[in-house]
């Protein structure tokens, strides 16, 4: 499969769960912003041509990058939900990105993406008519809680996966799916969910468990540990 792909990186969340003054993608890990690590992970891949970073409307902390790893870094303004921000990013991509070109969507707060996983997603996903997502099989036993916090039952975990990012879809199809979900008042929590609503069946590509999203201070400490292992 030849040709390059652009990536949309939603970074317009306020990260209120983290509890820091700065949005979490601007916190430092190993002396660099989490977002810098995330963009590097994407742009280091030779197939990735550039990134569209979707930032908050009154984001005073955006460092103003216009390129990274010698490739363009563009920005646009996001919306109230992650899905709105991704849609804004898709619509703001350069005209050179055609309607049926594949586009990656990757969380700003997921800096520990392995090149091998990104490579496999691109390879497998671009062979599929719909697209694909990185995902990891559920390994823990799952419990359904009752109102009182007691266990109602154990849910079978066979064939259950945790959806990660990047997710790879065609620009126009994904934009249409996100618009349709919004029109239907459905809040989709990832891109695949928007595609599934329209009857599509994206592929699951197994990725490393440690492609985690930084949500809490413990996640940041974990990423710092991963970075120290990389350079050790
Ligand atoms: O809040 P959560 O961690 O699920 O957000 C996932 C990604 O979506 C983050 O990178 C966040 O900045 C982004 N996001 C966004 N616009 C929003 C909400 C979240 O770009 N309105």
PDB file of C-alpha atoms and ligand atoms in Angstrom:
ATOM      1  CA  UNK A   1       0.000   0.000   0.000  1.00  0.00           C
ATOM      2  CA  UNK A   2       1.580   3.294  -1.042  1.00  0.00           C
ATOM      3  CA  UNK A   3       0.823   6.966  -0.312  1.00  0.00           C
ATOM      4  CA  UNK A   4       0.972   8.936   2.873  1.00  0.00           C
ATOM      5  CA  UNK A   5      -1.578   9.646   5.579  1.00  0.00           C
ATOM      6  CA  UNK A   6      -2.290  12.632   7.809  1.00  0.00           C
ATOM      7  CA  UNK A   7      -3.093  12.355  11.494  1.00  0.00           C
ATOM      8  CA  UNK A   8      -5.715  14.266  13.489  1.00  0.00           C
ATOM      9  CA  UNK A   9      -4.746  14.655  17.155  1.00  0.00           C
ATOM     10  CA  UNK A  10      -7.611  15.789  19.413  1.00  0.00           C
ATOM     11  CA  UNK A  11      -6.063  17.890  22.210  1.00  0.00           C
ATOM     12  CA  UNK A  12      -8.957  20.152  23.153  1.00  0.00           C
ATOM     13  CA  UNK A  13      -9.945  18.358  26.352  1.00  0.00           C
ATOM     14  CA  UNK A  14      -9.562  20.134  29.663  1.00  0.00           C
ATOM     15  CA  UNK A  15      -8.277  17.021  31.415  1.00  0.00           C
ATOM     16  CA  UNK A  16     -10.244  17.767  34.567  1.00  0.00           C
ATOM     17  CA  UNK A  17      -9.759  14.224  35.881  1.00  0.00           C
ATOM     18  CA  UNK A  18      -6.011  14.801  36.088  1.00  0.00           C
ATOM     19  CA  UNK A  19      -6.394  17.755  38.458  1.00  0.00           C
ATOM     20  CA  UNK A  20      -3.389  19.792  37.215  1.00  0.00           C
ATOM     21  CA  UNK A  21      -3.472  23.498  36.302  1.00  0.00           C
ATOM     22  CA  UNK A  22      -2.281  22.705  32.762  1.00  0.00           C
ATOM     23  CA  UNK A  23      -4.123  20.436  30.297  1.00  0.00           C
ATOM     24  CA  UNK A  24      -2.383  17.077  30.673  1.00  0.00           C
ATOM     25  CA  UNK A  25      -0.879  17.049  27.166  1.00  0.00           C
ATOM     26  CA  UNK A  26       1.261  20.053  28.166  1.00  0.00           C
ATOM     27  CA  UNK A  27       2.721  18.437  31.289  1.00  0.00           C
ATOM     28  CA  UNK A  28       6.381  17.476  31.070  1.00  0.00           C
ATOM     29  CA  UNK A  29       7.722  13.941  30.969  1.00  0.00           C
ATOM     30  CA  UNK A  30      11.455  13.420  30.550  1.00  0.00           C
ATOM     31  CA  UNK A  31      11.828  17.187  30.052  1.00  0.00           C
ATOM     32  CA  UNK A  32       9.419  17.397  27.087  1.00  0.00           C
ATOM     33  CA  UNK A  33       5.681  17.946  26.774  1.00  0.00           C
ATOM     34  CA  UNK A  34       3.561  14.814  26.549  1.00  0.00           C
ATOM     35  CA  UNK A  35       2.170  16.209  23.280  1.00  0.00           C
ATOM     36  CA  UNK A  36       5.711  16.428  21.841  1.00  0.00           C
ATOM     37  CA  UNK A  37       6.211  12.724  22.566  1.00  0.00           C
ATOM     38  CA  UNK A  38       2.835  11.942  20.969  1.00  0.00           C
ATOM     39  CA  UNK A  39       3.551  13.934  17.800  1.00  0.00           C
ATOM     40  CA  UNK A  40       7.015  12.369  17.508  1.00  0.00           C
ATOM     41  CA  UNK A  41       5.552   8.875  17.736  1.00  0.00           C
ATOM     42  CA  UNK A  42       3.259   9.672  14.789  1.00  0.00           C
ATOM     43  CA  UNK A  43       5.631  11.738  12.655  1.00  0.00           C
ATOM     44  CA  UNK A  44       8.589   9.382  12.985  1.00  0.00           C
ATOM     45  CA  UNK A  45       6.698   6.943  10.787  1.00  0.00           C
ATOM     46  CA  UNK A  46       7.631   7.528   7.130  1.00  0.00           C
ATOM     47  CA  UNK A  47       4.018   7.101   5.955  1.00  0.00           C
ATOM     48  CA  UNK A  48       2.700   9.938   8.174  1.00  0.00           C
ATOM     49  CA  UNK A  49       2.836  13.223   6.209  1.00  0.00           C
ATOM     50  CA  UNK A  50       1.697  15.726   8.854  1.00  0.00           C
ATOM     51  CA  UNK A  51      -0.566  16.297  11.845  1.00  0.00           C
ATOM     52  CA  UNK A  52      -3.605  18.450  12.547  1.00  0.00           C
ATOM     53  CA  UNK A  53      -3.645  19.211  16.274  1.00  0.00           C
ATOM     54  CA  UNK A  54      -7.107  20.193  17.522  1.00  0.00           C
ATOM     55  CA  UNK A  55      -6.789  22.618  20.438  1.00  0.00           C
ATOM     56  CA  UNK A  56      -9.238  24.405  22.743  1.00  0.00           C
ATOM     57  CA  UNK A  57     -10.676  27.759  21.685  1.00  0.00           C
ATOM     58  CA  UNK A  58      -8.923  29.698  24.464  1.00  0.00           C
ATOM     59  CA  UNK A  59      -5.833  27.537  24.817  1.00  0.00           C
ATOM     60  CA  UNK A  60      -3.080  29.851  26.079  1.00  0.00           C
ATOM     61  CA  UNK A  61      -0.650  26.963  26.586  1.00  0.00           C
ATOM     62  CA  UNK A  62      -0.307  25.702  23.001  1.00  0.00           C
ATOM     63  CA  UNK A  63       3.415  26.142  22.238  1.00  0.00           C
ATOM     64  CA  UNK A  64       2.825  27.310  18.653  1.00  0.00           C
ATOM     65  CA  UNK A  65       4.704  24.567  16.816  1.00  0.00           C
ATOM     66  CA  UNK A  66       4.386  24.665  13.046  1.00  0.00           C
ATOM     67  CA  UNK A  67       6.535  21.639  12.314  1.00  0.00           C
ATOM     68  CA  UNK A  68       7.993  18.600  14.021  1.00  0.00           C
ATOM     69  CA  UNK A  69      10.354  15.946  12.682  1.00  0.00           C
ATOM     70  CA  UNK A  70      10.547  18.107   9.531  1.00  0.00           C
ATOM     71  CA  UNK A  71       6.817  17.663   8.807  1.00  0.00           C
ATOM     72  CA  UNK A  72       3.928  20.154   9.046  1.00  0.00           C
ATOM     73  CA  UNK A  73       2.014  20.650  12.292  1.00  0.00           C
ATOM     74  CA  UNK A  74      -1.266  22.494  11.689  1.00  0.00           C
ATOM     75  CA  UNK A  75      -3.878  23.505  14.263  1.00  0.00           C
ATOM     76  CA  UNK A  76      -7.583  24.146  14.395  1.00  0.00           C
ATOM     77  CA  UNK A  77     -10.125  24.770  17.140  1.00  0.00           C
ATOM     78  CA  UNK A  78     -11.985  21.870  18.740  1.00  0.00           C
ATOM     79  CA  UNK A  79     -15.477  21.471  20.146  1.00  0.00           C
ATOM     80  CA  UNK A  80     -17.345  20.502  23.289  1.00  0.00           C
ATOM     81  CA  UNK A  81     -16.779  16.745  22.933  1.00  0.00           C
ATOM     82  CA  UNK A  82     -13.953  14.588  21.632  1.00  0.00           C
ATOM     83  CA  UNK A  83     -16.082  13.645  18.608  1.00  0.00           C
ATOM     84  CA  UNK A  84     -16.715  17.339  17.807  1.00  0.00           C
ATOM     85  CA  UNK A  85     -12.989  18.008  18.029  1.00  0.00           C
ATOM     86  CA  UNK A  86     -12.117  15.105  15.703  1.00  0.00           C
ATOM     87  CA  UNK A  87     -14.742  16.275  13.202  1.00  0.00           C
ATOM     88  CA  UNK A  88     -13.311  19.812  13.299  1.00  0.00           C
ATOM     89  CA  UNK A  89      -9.849  18.348  12.645  1.00  0.00           C
ATOM     90  CA  UNK A  90     -11.033  16.275   9.676  1.00  0.00           C
ATOM     91  CA  UNK A  91     -12.760  19.283   8.117  1.00  0.00           C
ATOM     92  CA  UNK A  92      -9.657  21.459   8.596  1.00  0.00           C
ATOM     93  CA  UNK A  93      -7.210  19.061   6.898  1.00  0.00           C
ATOM     94  CA  UNK A  94      -5.456  20.430   3.799  1.00  0.00           C
ATOM     95  CA  UNK A  95      -7.180  20.017   0.440  1.00  0.00           C
ATOM     96  CA  UNK A  96      -4.403  17.662  -0.634  1.00  0.00           C
ATOM     97  CA  UNK A  97      -5.988  15.042   1.658  1.00  0.00           C
ATOM     98  CA  UNK A  98      -8.600  13.472  -0.589  1.00  0.00           C
ATOM     99  CA  UNK A  99     -12.074  12.373   0.551  1.00  0.00           C
ATOM    100  CA  UNK A 100     -11.206   8.681   0.342  1.00  0.00           C
ATOM    101  CA  UNK A 101      -7.680   8.993   1.809  1.00  0.00           C
ATOM    102  CA  UNK A 102      -7.107   7.234   5.107  1.00  0.00           C
ATOM    103  CA  UNK A 103      -6.525   9.473   8.145  1.00  0.00           C
ATOM    104  CA  UNK A 104      -5.219   8.452  11.573  1.00  0.00           C
ATOM    105  CA  UNK A 105      -6.922   9.773  14.714  1.00  0.00           C
ATOM    106  CA  UNK A 106      -4.754   9.583  17.830  1.00  0.00           C
ATOM    107  CA  UNK A 107      -5.278  10.948  21.362  1.00  0.00           C
ATOM    108  CA  UNK A 108      -2.905  13.737  22.402  1.00  0.00           C
ATOM    109  CA  UNK A 109      -2.572  12.070  25.780  1.00  0.00           C
ATOM    110  CA  UNK A 110      -1.350   8.710  24.400  1.00  0.00           C
ATOM    111  CA  UNK A 111       2.401   9.290  23.996  1.00  0.00           C
ATOM    112  CA  UNK A 112       3.625   5.703  24.366  1.00  0.00           C
ATOM    113  CA  UNK A 113       2.672   4.488  20.873  1.00  0.00           C
ATOM    114  CA  UNK A 114       5.142   1.916  19.500  1.00  0.00           C
ATOM    115  CA  UNK A 115       6.317   2.282  15.890  1.00  0.00           C
ATOM    116  CA  UNK A 116       5.652  -1.406  15.292  1.00  0.00           C
ATOM    117  CA  UNK A 117       1.984  -1.020  16.308  1.00  0.00           C
ATOM    118  CA  UNK A 118       1.510   2.092  14.183  1.00  0.00           C
ATOM    119  CA  UNK A 119       3.147   0.293  11.263  1.00  0.00           C
ATOM    120  CA  UNK A 120       0.891  -2.746  11.594  1.00  0.00           C
ATOM    121  CA  UNK A 121      -2.240  -0.608  11.871  1.00  0.00           C
ATOM    122  CA  UNK A 122      -1.291   1.255   8.697  1.00  0.00           C
ATOM    123  CA  UNK A 123      -0.450  -1.936   6.859  1.00  0.00           C
ATOM    124  CA  UNK A 124      -3.552  -3.899   7.840  1.00  0.00           C
ATOM    125  CA  UNK A 125      -6.016  -0.987   8.001  1.00  0.00           C
ATOM    126  CA  UNK A 126      -5.245   0.367   4.554  1.00  0.00           C
ATOM    127  CA  UNK A 127      -5.985  -3.039   3.033  1.00  0.00           C
ATOM    128  CA  UNK A 128      -9.504  -2.918   4.528  1.00  0.00           C
ATOM    129  CA  UNK A 129     -12.337  -1.070   2.786  1.00  0.00           C
ATOM    130  CA  UNK A 130     -13.488   0.498   6.094  1.00  0.00           C
ATOM    131  CA  UNK A 131     -10.386   0.838   8.289  1.00  0.00           C
ATOM    132  CA  UNK A 132      -9.064  -0.449  11.590  1.00  0.00           C
ATOM    133  CA  UNK A 133      -8.218   0.451  15.176  1.00  0.00           C
ATOM    134  CA  UNK A 134      -5.503  -0.572  17.613  1.00  0.00           C
ATOM    135  CA  UNK A 135      -7.010  -2.535  20.486  1.00  0.00           C
ATOM    136  CA  UNK A 136      -5.993  -4.830  23.328  1.00  0.00           C
ATOM    137  CA  UNK A 137      -7.869  -7.932  24.517  1.00  0.00           C
ATOM    138  CA  UNK A 138      -9.512  -7.658  27.954  1.00  0.00           C
ATOM    139  CA  UNK A 139      -7.416  -9.698  30.371  1.00  0.00           C
ATOM    140  CA  UNK A 140      -9.165  -9.069  33.715  1.00  0.00           C
ATOM    141  CA  UNK A 141     -12.337 -10.769  34.887  1.00  0.00           C
ATOM    142  CA  UNK A 142     -15.245  -8.365  34.416  1.00  0.00           C
ATOM    143  CA  UNK A 143     -17.900  -7.727  37.093  1.00  0.00           C
ATOM    144  CA  UNK A 144     -21.284  -6.046  36.647  1.00  0.00           C
ATOM    145  CA  UNK A 145     -22.010  -3.900  39.740  1.00  0.00           C
ATOM    146  CA  UNK A 146     -25.423  -3.442  41.310  1.00  0.00           C
ATOM    147  CA  UNK A 147     -26.707  -0.120  42.710  1.00  0.00           C
ATOM    148  CA  UNK A 148     -25.350  -1.043  46.148  1.00  0.00           C
ATOM    149  CA  UNK A 149     -21.792  -1.637  44.887  1.00  0.00           C
ATOM    150  CA  UNK A 150     -22.149  -5.414  45.238  1.00  0.00           C
ATOM    151  CA  UNK A 151     -21.450  -7.751  42.322  1.00  0.00           C
ATOM    152  CA  UNK A 152     -24.532  -8.666  40.305  1.00  0.00           C
ATOM    153  CA  UNK A 153     -22.672 -11.050  38.019  1.00  0.00           C
ATOM    154  CA  UNK A 154     -19.513 -11.870  36.100  1.00  0.00           C
ATOM    155  CA  UNK A 155     -19.503 -10.845  32.456  1.00  0.00           C
ATOM    156  CA  UNK A 156     -17.820 -13.159  29.947  1.00  0.00           C
ATOM    157  CA  UNK A 157     -14.691 -11.502  28.590  1.00  0.00           C
ATOM    158  CA  UNK A 158     -14.269 -13.683  25.521  1.00  0.00           C
ATOM    159  CA  UNK A 159     -13.960 -11.551  22.431  1.00  0.00           C
ATOM    160  CA  UNK A 160     -13.972  -8.292  24.419  1.00  0.00           C
ATOM    161  CA  UNK A 161     -11.343  -5.727  23.457  1.00  0.00           C
ATOM    162  CA  UNK A 162     -10.285  -2.339  24.793  1.00  0.00           C
ATOM    163  CA  UNK A 163     -10.314   0.269  22.037  1.00  0.00           C
ATOM    164  CA  UNK A 164      -7.054   2.242  21.831  1.00  0.00           C
ATOM    165  CA  UNK A 165      -5.836   4.818  19.334  1.00  0.00           C
ATOM    166  CA  UNK A 166      -4.699   5.432  16.611  1.00  0.00           C
ATOM    167  CA  UNK A 167      -7.823   4.613  14.656  1.00  0.00           C
ATOM    168  CA  UNK A 168      -7.649   4.654  10.862  1.00  0.00           C
ATOM    169  CA  UNK A 169     -10.564   5.607   8.620  1.00  0.00           C
ATOM    170  CA  UNK A 170     -11.220   7.356   5.336  1.00  0.00           C
ATOM    171  CA  UNK A 171     -11.533  11.130   5.717  1.00  0.00           C
ATOM    172  CA  UNK A 172     -14.983  11.593   4.223  1.00  0.00           C
ATOM    173  CA  UNK A 173     -16.580   8.411   5.620  1.00  0.00           C
ATOM    174  CA  UNK A 174     -15.442   9.241   9.137  1.00  0.00           C
ATOM    175  CA  UNK A 175     -16.568  12.864   8.909  1.00  0.00           C
ATOM    176  CA  UNK A 176     -19.985  11.693   7.683  1.00  0.00           C
ATOM    177  CA  UNK A 177     -20.247   9.109  10.479  1.00  0.00           C
ATOM    178  CA  UNK A 178     -19.357  11.687  13.156  1.00  0.00           C
ATOM    179  CA  UNK A 179     -21.858  14.182  11.689  1.00  0.00           C
ATOM    180  CA  UNK A 180     -24.541  11.497  11.639  1.00  0.00           C
ATOM    181  CA  UNK A 181     -23.908  10.594  15.299  1.00  0.00           C
ATOM    182  CA  UNK A 182     -24.094  14.237  16.293  1.00  0.00           C
ATOM    183  CA  UNK A 183     -27.318  14.682  14.312  1.00  0.00           C
ATOM    184  CA  UNK A 184     -28.746  11.654  16.109  1.00  0.00           C
ATOM    185  CA  UNK A 185     -27.756  13.021  19.521  1.00  0.00           C
ATOM    186  CA  UNK A 186     -25.419  10.063  20.144  1.00  0.00           C
ATOM    187  CA  UNK A 187     -22.129  10.798  21.915  1.00  0.00           C
ATOM    188  CA  UNK A 188     -19.580   8.441  20.393  1.00  0.00           C
ATOM    189  CA  UNK A 189     -16.483   7.839  22.506  1.00  0.00           C
ATOM    190  CA  UNK A 190     -14.258   6.704  19.665  1.00  0.00           C
ATOM    191  CA  UNK A 191     -14.203   6.894  15.869  1.00  0.00           C
ATOM    192  CA  UNK A 192     -14.999   3.203  15.367  1.00  0.00           C
ATOM    193  CA  UNK A 193     -18.250   3.635  17.304  1.00  0.00           C
ATOM    194  CA  UNK A 194     -19.386   6.273  14.818  1.00  0.00           C
ATOM    195  CA  UNK A 195     -18.593   3.888  11.927  1.00  0.00           C
ATOM    196  CA  UNK A 196     -20.318   0.945  13.659  1.00  0.00           C
ATOM    197  CA  UNK A 197     -23.517   3.021  13.979  1.00  0.00           C
ATOM    198  CA  UNK A 198     -23.616   3.092  10.176  1.00  0.00           C
ATOM    199  CA  UNK A 199     -23.285  -0.669   9.945  1.00  0.00           C
ATOM    200  CA  UNK A 200     -19.545  -0.767   9.210  1.00  0.00           C
ATOM    201  CA  UNK A 201     -17.206  -3.350  10.775  1.00  0.00           C
ATOM    202  CA  UNK A 202     -13.725  -1.903  11.308  1.00  0.00           C
ATOM    203  CA  UNK A 203     -10.894  -4.369  11.951  1.00  0.00           C
ATOM    204  CA  UNK A 204      -9.301  -4.862  15.364  1.00  0.00           C
ATOM    205  CA  UNK A 205      -5.495  -4.787  15.220  1.00  0.00           C
ATOM    206  CA  UNK A 206      -3.889  -6.029  18.410  1.00  0.00           C
ATOM    207  CA  UNK A 207      -1.544  -3.446  19.928  1.00  0.00           C
ATOM    208  CA  UNK A 208       0.654  -3.259  23.016  1.00  0.00           C
ATOM    209  CA  UNK A 209      -1.046  -2.850  26.398  1.00  0.00           C
ATOM    210  CA  UNK A 210       1.308  -0.002  27.255  1.00  0.00           C
ATOM    211  CA  UNK A 211      -0.180   2.366  24.650  1.00  0.00           C
ATOM    212  CA  UNK A 212      -2.105   3.846  27.570  1.00  0.00           C
ATOM    213  CA  UNK A 213      -3.887   7.210  27.886  1.00  0.00           C
ATOM    214  CA  UNK A 214      -2.492   9.549  30.525  1.00  0.00           C
ATOM    215  CA  UNK A 215      -5.475  10.249  32.747  1.00  0.00           C
ATOM    216  CA  UNK A 216      -4.074  10.382  36.298  1.00  0.00           C
ATOM    217  CA  UNK A 217      -0.753  11.360  37.948  1.00  0.00           C
ATOM    218  CA  UNK A 218       0.000   7.624  38.257  1.00  0.00           C
ATOM    219  CA  UNK A 219      -0.202   7.304  34.442  1.00  0.00           C
ATOM    220  CA  UNK A 220       2.298  10.157  34.092  1.00  0.00           C
ATOM    221  CA  UNK A 221       4.691   8.392  36.475  1.00  0.00           C
ATOM    222  CA  UNK A 222       4.272   5.213  34.431  1.00  0.00           C
ATOM    223  CA  UNK A 223       5.137   7.050  31.218  1.00  0.00           C
ATOM    224  CA  UNK A 224       8.221   8.582  32.855  1.00  0.00           C
ATOM    225  CA  UNK A 225       9.285   5.076  33.800  1.00  0.00           C
ATOM    226  CA  UNK A 226       8.751   3.880  30.209  1.00  0.00           C
ATOM    227  CA  UNK A 227      10.877   6.795  28.946  1.00  0.00           C
ATOM    228  CA  UNK A 228      13.697   5.972  31.337  1.00  0.00           C
ATOM    229  CA  UNK A 229      13.637   2.371  30.077  1.00  0.00           C
ATOM    230  CA  UNK A 230      13.863   3.570  26.453  1.00  0.00           C
ATOM    231  CA  UNK A 231      17.093   5.462  27.123  1.00  0.00           C
ATOM    232  CA  UNK A 232      18.596   2.955  29.567  1.00  0.00           C
TER     233      UNK A 232
HETATM  234  O1  LIG B   1     -11.042  13.123  27.995  1.00  0.00           O
HETATM  235  P1  LIG B   1     -10.333  12.011  27.271  1.00  0.00           P
HETATM  236  O2  LIG B   1      -9.039  11.633  27.960  1.00  0.00           O
HETATM  237  O3  LIG B   1     -11.168  10.859  26.880  1.00  0.00           O
HETATM  238  O4  LIG B   1      -9.882  12.685  25.897  1.00  0.00           O
HETATM  239  C1  LIG B   1      -9.261  11.950  24.874  1.00  0.00           C
HETATM  240  C2  LIG B   1      -8.633  12.934  23.903  1.00  0.00           C
HETATM  241  O5  LIG B   1      -9.635  13.757  23.313  1.00  0.00           O
HETATM  242  C3  LIG B   1      -7.651  13.883  24.612  1.00  0.00           C
HETATM  243  O6  LIG B   1      -6.490  13.973  23.825  1.00  0.00           O
HETATM  244  C4  LIG B   1      -8.436  15.179  24.702  1.00  0.00           C
HETATM  245  O7  LIG B   1      -7.619  16.344  24.682  1.00  0.00           O
HETATM  246  C5  LIG B   1      -9.324  15.120  23.471  1.00  0.00           C
HETATM  247  N1  LIG B   1     -10.559  15.923  23.580  1.00  0.00           N
HETATM  248  C6  LIG B   1     -10.809  16.922  22.646  1.00  0.00           C
HETATM  249  N2  LIG B   1     -11.938  17.704  22.743  1.00  0.00           N
HETATM  250  C7  LIG B   1     -12.810  17.532  23.752  1.00  0.00           C
HETATM  251  C8  LIG B   1     -12.582  16.498  24.717  1.00  0.00           C
HETATM  252  C9  LIG B   1     -11.447  15.705  24.597  1.00  0.00           C
HETATM  253  O8  LIG B   1     -10.003  17.118  21.722  1.00  0.00           O
HETATM  254  N3  LIG B   1     -13.874  18.327  23.821  1.00  0.00           N
END
